Amino acid sequence: MARICPNCGRPAIDEQSQFCNKCGTPFPDDQPKKVVVRTMPRMAETPQAPPEPSLPPVQIYAEPPAAPAPAPLRPKVRAPAKKVPARAMSPESPALPFKKLIARDFIKPMYWLGVLCILVVVFSAISADLAKTGTGTGSGTEPESDASSGDFLSAIPFFWIGVMVFANLFWRVLCETSAMVFAQNAVPAAANDARGGEQEWLSDEEIPGYNGGAADEMVSCPRCGKIVPAEELETCDECGIQGCSSCVRKMGLLKSKWTCKDCFQKK
């Protein structure tokens, strides 16, 4: 049994040694066996677990004040339609000195009466010229000889024929202008008579074509997939496919019709 130094705890080299080789302490004769007592428990050689991450401090935000409740929507009402005043025709007006315009009701008979007067005047002038030409020649047999010899065209008064044509044309234009003026003056008065002098109040729902201000429905083009308004989709007259304005267009010189790009390339 090896001896152990009671001072430094070094064991002896051999059993016959009497002193410690390190510190020189003599070995006792009857030395009890040294018992080493652990003061700390044995721990497993495992890595220490990392510390848990600390959570950031919770920040408390002040809630914003609640927005006030929106006011109820009022129905939109259009402004009353303005009454169009009729054009008054007073006898004191210098432009219209007559109380009643008879030409407005009798424009067509007056036109035909004017045409008849023009014809009567022209034919009277032609007859007078022919009679004057006949008396100037002396005898009544000479005009017959002139007519038989082909000189009849020289006796026709082309001047009075031109007067008849241009007079009728001018009279027709004058009557048409008067008729248009009478029609324009009669439109505001007729509108006021139909209303009866009352103001019309129309709501948005009563207006034809009003959709409440809603936006047009957006759909996907079946051909290219582009999002377009539903009103923009057109149908090809050849194959029947629908598409937007970029896919289906009106094509053709003599007879234009809706045609898609595929049908146009096939042609």
Short mmCIF file of C-alpha atoms in Angstrom, two decimals:
data_model
loop_
_atom_site.label_atom_id
_atom_site.label_comp_id
_atom_site.label_asym_id
_atom_site.label_seq_id
_atom_site.Cartn_x
_atom_site.Cartn_y
_atom_site.Cartn_z
CA MET A 1 0.00 0.00 0.00
CA ALA A 2 1.55 3.29 -1.09
CA ARG A 3 1.98 5.97 1.47
CA ILE A 4 0.58 9.46 1.02
CA CYS A 5 2.09 12.65 2.38
CA PRO A 6 -0.29 14.15 4.91
CA ASN A 7 0.96 17.65 4.04
CA CYS A 8 0.88 17.86 0.27
CA GLY A 9 -0.90 14.65 -0.57
CA ARG A 10 1.90 13.32 -2.82
CA PRO A 11 2.23 9.55 -2.77
CA ALA A 12 5.51 7.94 -1.88
CA ILE A 13 7.73 6.50 -4.57
CA ASP A 14 8.10 3.20 -2.79
CA GLU A 15 6.89 1.63 0.38
CA GLN A 16 10.24 2.01 2.15
CA SER A 17 10.41 5.80 1.88
CA GLN A 18 10.27 7.60 5.21
CA PHE A 19 9.99 11.20 3.96
CA CYS A 20 8.03 12.91 1.21
CA ASN A 21 10.15 13.65 -1.84
CA LYS A 22 8.37 16.99 -2.38
CA CYS A 23 7.91 18.70 0.95
CA GLY A 24 10.06 16.46 3.21
CA THR A 25 7.28 15.66 5.67
CA PRO A 26 7.85 12.31 7.35
CA PHE A 27 5.36 9.62 6.64
CA PRO A 28 3.56 8.26 9.74
CA ASP A 29 3.92 4.63 10.50
CA ASP A 30 0.23 3.83 10.55
CA GLN A 31 -1.28 6.20 8.00
CA PRO A 32 -5.00 5.76 7.25
CA LYS A 33 -6.15 5.76 3.71
CA LYS A 34 -6.89 9.26 2.50
CA VAL A 35 -10.52 9.67 1.44
CA VAL A 36 -11.29 12.47 -0.96
CA VAL A 37 -14.72 13.96 -0.39
CA ARG A 38 -16.32 16.00 -3.16
CA THR A 39 -17.90 19.17 -1.95
CA MET A 40 -19.77 19.87 -5.28
CA PRO A 41 -21.93 17.47 -7.19
CA ARG A 42 -20.70 16.05 -10.44
CA MET A 43 -22.25 17.90 -13.43
CA ALA A 44 -22.81 16.48 -16.83
CA GLU A 45 -20.55 17.85 -19.52
CA THR A 46 -23.34 19.37 -21.61
CA PRO A 47 -23.35 22.86 -23.16
CA GLN A 48 -25.33 25.40 -21.31
CA ALA A 49 -28.63 26.30 -22.90
CA PRO A 50 -28.70 29.74 -24.47
CA PRO A 51 -30.70 32.30 -22.60
CA GLU A 52 -34.20 32.93 -23.82
CA PRO A 53 -34.52 36.09 -25.88
CA SER A 54 -36.16 38.84 -24.04
CA LEU A 55 -39.28 40.27 -25.61
CA PRO A 56 -39.28 43.95 -26.50
CA PRO A 57 -41.29 46.14 -24.24
CA VAL A 58 -44.88 46.46 -25.25
CA GLN A 59 -45.60 49.91 -26.58
CA ILE A 60 -49.00 51.27 -25.83
CA TYR A 61 -50.39 53.66 -28.41
CA ALA A 62 -53.17 56.05 -27.72
CA GLU A 63 -56.20 55.34 -29.89
CA PRO A 64 -57.21 58.24 -32.14
CA PRO A 65 -60.55 59.80 -31.46
CA ALA A 66 -63.44 58.22 -33.32
CA ALA A 67 -64.50 60.01 -36.48
CA PRO A 68 -67.90 61.62 -36.35
CA ALA A 69 -70.72 59.74 -38.02
CA PRO A 70 -71.30 60.86 -41.62
CA ALA A 71 -74.37 62.88 -42.31
CA PRO A 72 -77.16 61.00 -44.09
CA LEU A 73 -77.14 61.39 -47.85
CA ARG A 74 -79.83 63.62 -49.19
CA PRO A 75 -81.56 62.70 -52.42
CA LYS A 76 -80.31 64.79 -55.29
CA VAL A 77 -82.94 67.01 -56.81
CA ARG A 78 -82.41 68.85 -60.01
CA ALA A 79 -83.07 72.53 -60.27
CA PRO A 80 -86.43 73.45 -61.75
CA ALA A 81 -86.48 73.71 -65.49
CA LYS A 82 -86.36 77.29 -66.58
CA LYS A 83 -89.33 78.48 -68.48
CA VAL A 84 -88.40 79.69 -71.93
CA PRO A 85 -90.17 82.98 -72.52
CA ALA A 86 -92.08 83.21 -75.74
CA ARG A 87 -91.12 85.93 -78.12
CA ALA A 88 -93.69 88.64 -77.76
CA MET A 89 -94.94 90.28 -80.93
CA SER A 90 -96.17 93.68 -79.88
CA PRO A 91 -97.56 96.21 -82.33
CA GLU A 92 -95.06 98.79 -81.04
CA SER A 93 -92.06 96.72 -82.19
CA PRO A 94 -90.41 98.24 -85.26
CA ALA A 95 -89.35 94.81 -86.62
CA LEU A 96 -92.85 93.29 -86.49
CA PRO A 97 -95.40 96.05 -87.01
CA PHE A 98 -98.35 93.69 -87.61
CA LYS A 99 -100.54 92.25 -84.86
CA LYS A 100 -101.17 89.00 -86.73
CA LEU A 101 -98.91 87.35 -89.29
CA ILE A 102 -101.13 85.92 -92.02
CA ALA A 103 -98.18 84.73 -94.11
CA ARG A 104 -97.38 82.07 -91.49
CA ASP A 105 -100.71 80.31 -92.08
CA PHE A 106 -100.98 80.91 -95.82
CA ILE A 107 -97.36 80.53 -96.96
CA LYS A 108 -98.12 77.75 -99.46
CA PRO A 109 -101.09 79.45 -101.23
CA MET A 110 -99.06 82.66 -101.41
CA TYR A 111 -96.20 80.78 -103.07
CA TRP A 112 -98.43 79.35 -105.81
CA LEU A 113 -100.11 82.73 -106.28
CA GLY A 114 -96.70 84.34 -106.81
CA VAL A 115 -95.71 81.66 -109.33
CA LEU A 116 -98.94 82.26 -111.24
CA CYS A 117 -98.33 86.02 -111.29
CA ILE A 118 -94.79 85.51 -112.62
CA LEU A 119 -96.07 83.27 -115.41
CA VAL A 120 -98.82 85.74 -116.36
CA VAL A 121 -96.35 88.65 -116.49
CA VAL A 122 -93.79 86.71 -118.53
CA PHE A 123 -96.33 85.37 -121.06
CA SER A 124 -97.88 88.83 -121.39
CA ALA A 125 -94.46 90.30 -122.15
CA ILE A 126 -93.72 87.55 -124.68
CA SER A 127 -97.07 88.12 -126.41
CA ALA A 128 -96.45 91.85 -126.54
CA ASP A 129 -93.02 91.35 -128.11
CA LEU A 130 -94.39 88.94 -130.68
CA ALA A 131 -97.21 91.33 -131.58
CA LYS A 132 -94.76 94.23 -131.87
CA THR A 133 -92.52 92.15 -134.14
CA GLY A 134 -95.48 91.19 -136.35
CA THR A 135 -96.69 94.79 -136.80
CA GLY A 136 -93.18 96.03 -137.54
CA THR A 137 -92.73 93.70 -140.52
CA GLY A 138 -95.81 95.09 -142.35
CA SER A 139 -97.59 92.08 -143.82
CA GLY A 140 -98.78 88.98 -142.02
CA THR A 141 -97.34 86.59 -144.65
CA GLU A 142 -93.70 87.33 -143.83
CA PRO A 143 -93.65 85.71 -140.34
CA GLU A 144 -95.01 82.50 -141.89
CA SER A 145 -92.23 82.53 -144.46
CA ASP A 146 -89.67 83.12 -141.71
CA ALA A 147 -91.06 80.23 -139.69
CA SER A 148 -91.01 77.94 -142.72
CA SER A 149 -87.43 78.92 -143.55
CA GLY A 150 -86.11 77.89 -140.07
CA ASP A 151 -85.78 81.43 -138.69
CA PHE A 152 -88.40 80.80 -135.96
CA LEU A 153 -85.83 80.53 -133.13
CA SER A 154 -84.70 84.09 -133.69
CA ALA A 155 -88.21 85.30 -132.80
CA ILE A 156 -88.31 83.52 -129.38
CA PRO A 157 -87.71 86.02 -126.52
CA PHE A 158 -85.00 84.22 -124.50
CA PHE A 159 -84.74 87.21 -122.19
CA TRP A 160 -88.25 86.72 -120.81
CA ILE A 161 -87.69 82.97 -120.47
CA GLY A 162 -84.63 83.69 -118.33
CA VAL A 163 -86.63 86.19 -116.29
CA MET A 164 -89.29 83.53 -115.66
CA VAL A 165 -86.72 80.95 -114.46
CA PHE A 166 -84.80 83.27 -112.15
CA ALA A 167 -87.95 84.94 -110.81
CA ASN A 168 -89.45 81.55 -109.87
CA LEU A 169 -86.17 80.50 -108.22
CA PHE A 170 -85.92 83.72 -106.22
CA TRP A 171 -89.58 83.50 -105.14
CA ARG A 172 -89.12 79.88 -103.99
CA VAL A 173 -86.03 80.75 -101.90
CA LEU A 174 -87.84 83.72 -100.34
CA CYS A 175 -90.84 81.58 -99.35
CA GLU A 176 -88.61 78.83 -97.88
CA THR A 177 -86.69 81.40 -95.82
CA SER A 178 -89.93 82.85 -94.48
CA ALA A 179 -91.19 79.36 -93.58
CA MET A 180 -87.99 78.61 -91.61
CA VAL A 181 -88.24 81.91 -89.72
CA PHE A 182 -91.87 81.20 -88.79
CA ALA A 183 -90.93 77.68 -87.63
CA GLN A 184 -88.15 78.98 -85.36
CA ASN A 185 -90.45 81.52 -83.75
CA ALA A 186 -93.14 78.88 -83.16
CA VAL A 187 -90.86 76.37 -81.31
CA PRO A 188 -90.44 78.25 -77.94
CA ALA A 189 -94.13 79.16 -77.79
CA ALA A 190 -95.17 75.55 -78.42
CA ALA A 191 -92.82 74.31 -75.68
CA ASN A 192 -94.27 76.76 -73.16
CA ASP A 193 -97.83 75.81 -74.09
CA ALA A 194 -97.08 72.11 -73.57
CA ARG A 195 -95.66 72.79 -70.09
CA GLY A 196 -98.64 74.88 -69.12
CA GLY A 197 -96.45 77.40 -67.33
CA GLU A 198 -95.54 74.93 -64.53
CA GLN A 199 -92.02 74.17 -63.38
CA GLU A 200 -90.90 70.57 -63.69
CA TRP A 201 -89.01 68.96 -60.82
CA LEU A 202 -87.12 65.78 -61.71
CA SER A 203 -85.16 63.57 -59.34
CA ASP A 204 -82.09 61.64 -60.39
CA GLU A 205 -84.06 58.40 -60.66
CA GLU A 206 -86.53 59.97 -63.09
CA ILE A 207 -83.84 61.18 -65.47
CA PRO A 208 -83.52 58.75 -68.39
CA GLY A 209 -80.08 57.15 -68.58
CA TYR A 210 -79.07 58.12 -65.02
CA ASN A 211 -77.38 55.26 -63.13
CA GLY A 212 -76.90 56.95 -59.74
CA GLY A 213 -73.32 57.99 -60.44
CA ALA A 214 -72.09 54.38 -60.22
CA ALA A 215 -69.02 53.47 -62.21
CA ASP A 216 -69.28 51.23 -65.26
CA GLU A 217 -68.93 47.52 -64.61
CA MET A 218 -65.38 46.34 -65.35
CA VAL A 219 -65.02 42.94 -67.02
CA SER A 220 -62.16 40.92 -68.45
CA CYS A 221 -61.76 40.74 -72.24
CA PRO A 222 -62.40 37.10 -73.34
CA ARG A 223 -59.68 37.34 -75.98
CA CYS A 224 -56.73 39.26 -74.46
CA GLY A 225 -57.70 39.30 -70.76
CA LYS A 226 -57.48 43.08 -70.38
CA ILE A 227 -59.84 44.71 -67.85
CA VAL A 228 -62.19 47.03 -69.75
CA PRO A 229 -65.69 48.48 -69.22
CA ALA A 230 -68.53 46.16 -70.16
CA GLU A 231 -69.82 48.67 -72.71
CA GLU A 232 -66.56 48.43 -74.66
CA LEU A 233 -66.99 44.73 -75.54
CA GLU A 234 -68.03 44.09 -79.14
CA THR A 235 -68.97 40.88 -80.97
CA CYS A 236 -67.24 39.75 -84.17
CA ASP A 237 -69.72 39.34 -87.04
CA GLU A 238 -67.65 36.49 -88.54
CA CYS A 239 -66.90 34.09 -85.66
CA GLY A 240 -69.06 35.55 -82.86
CA ILE A 241 -66.24 36.04 -80.33
CA GLN A 242 -66.36 39.03 -78.01
CA GLY A 243 -63.44 41.37 -77.43
CA CYS A 244 -62.39 44.87 -76.45
CA SER A 245 -61.71 47.72 -78.86
CA SER A 246 -58.16 46.45 -79.42
CA CYS A 247 -59.32 42.95 -80.41
CA VAL A 248 -62.56 43.63 -82.35
CA ARG A 249 -62.80 46.63 -84.68
CA LYS A 250 -64.95 47.89 -87.54
CA MET A 251 -63.26 47.00 -90.82
CA GLY A 252 -64.24 47.16 -94.46
CA LEU A 253 -64.35 49.79 -97.19
CA LEU A 254 -67.77 49.37 -98.76
CA LYS A 255 -69.58 47.66 -95.88
CA SER A 256 -67.92 48.07 -92.49
CA LYS A 257 -68.60 45.38 -89.89
CA TRP A 258 -67.11 44.21 -86.61
CA THR A 259 -64.15 41.89 -87.27
CA CYS A 260 -61.59 40.38 -84.89
CA LYS A 261 -57.87 40.12 -85.66
CA ASP A 262 -58.00 36.39 -86.44
CA CYS A 263 -60.79 36.74 -89.02
CA PHE A 264 -59.05 39.77 -90.55
CA GLN A 265 -55.78 37.85 -90.96
CA LYS A 266 -57.59 34.89 -92.54
CA LYS A 267 -58.97 37.19 -95.22
#
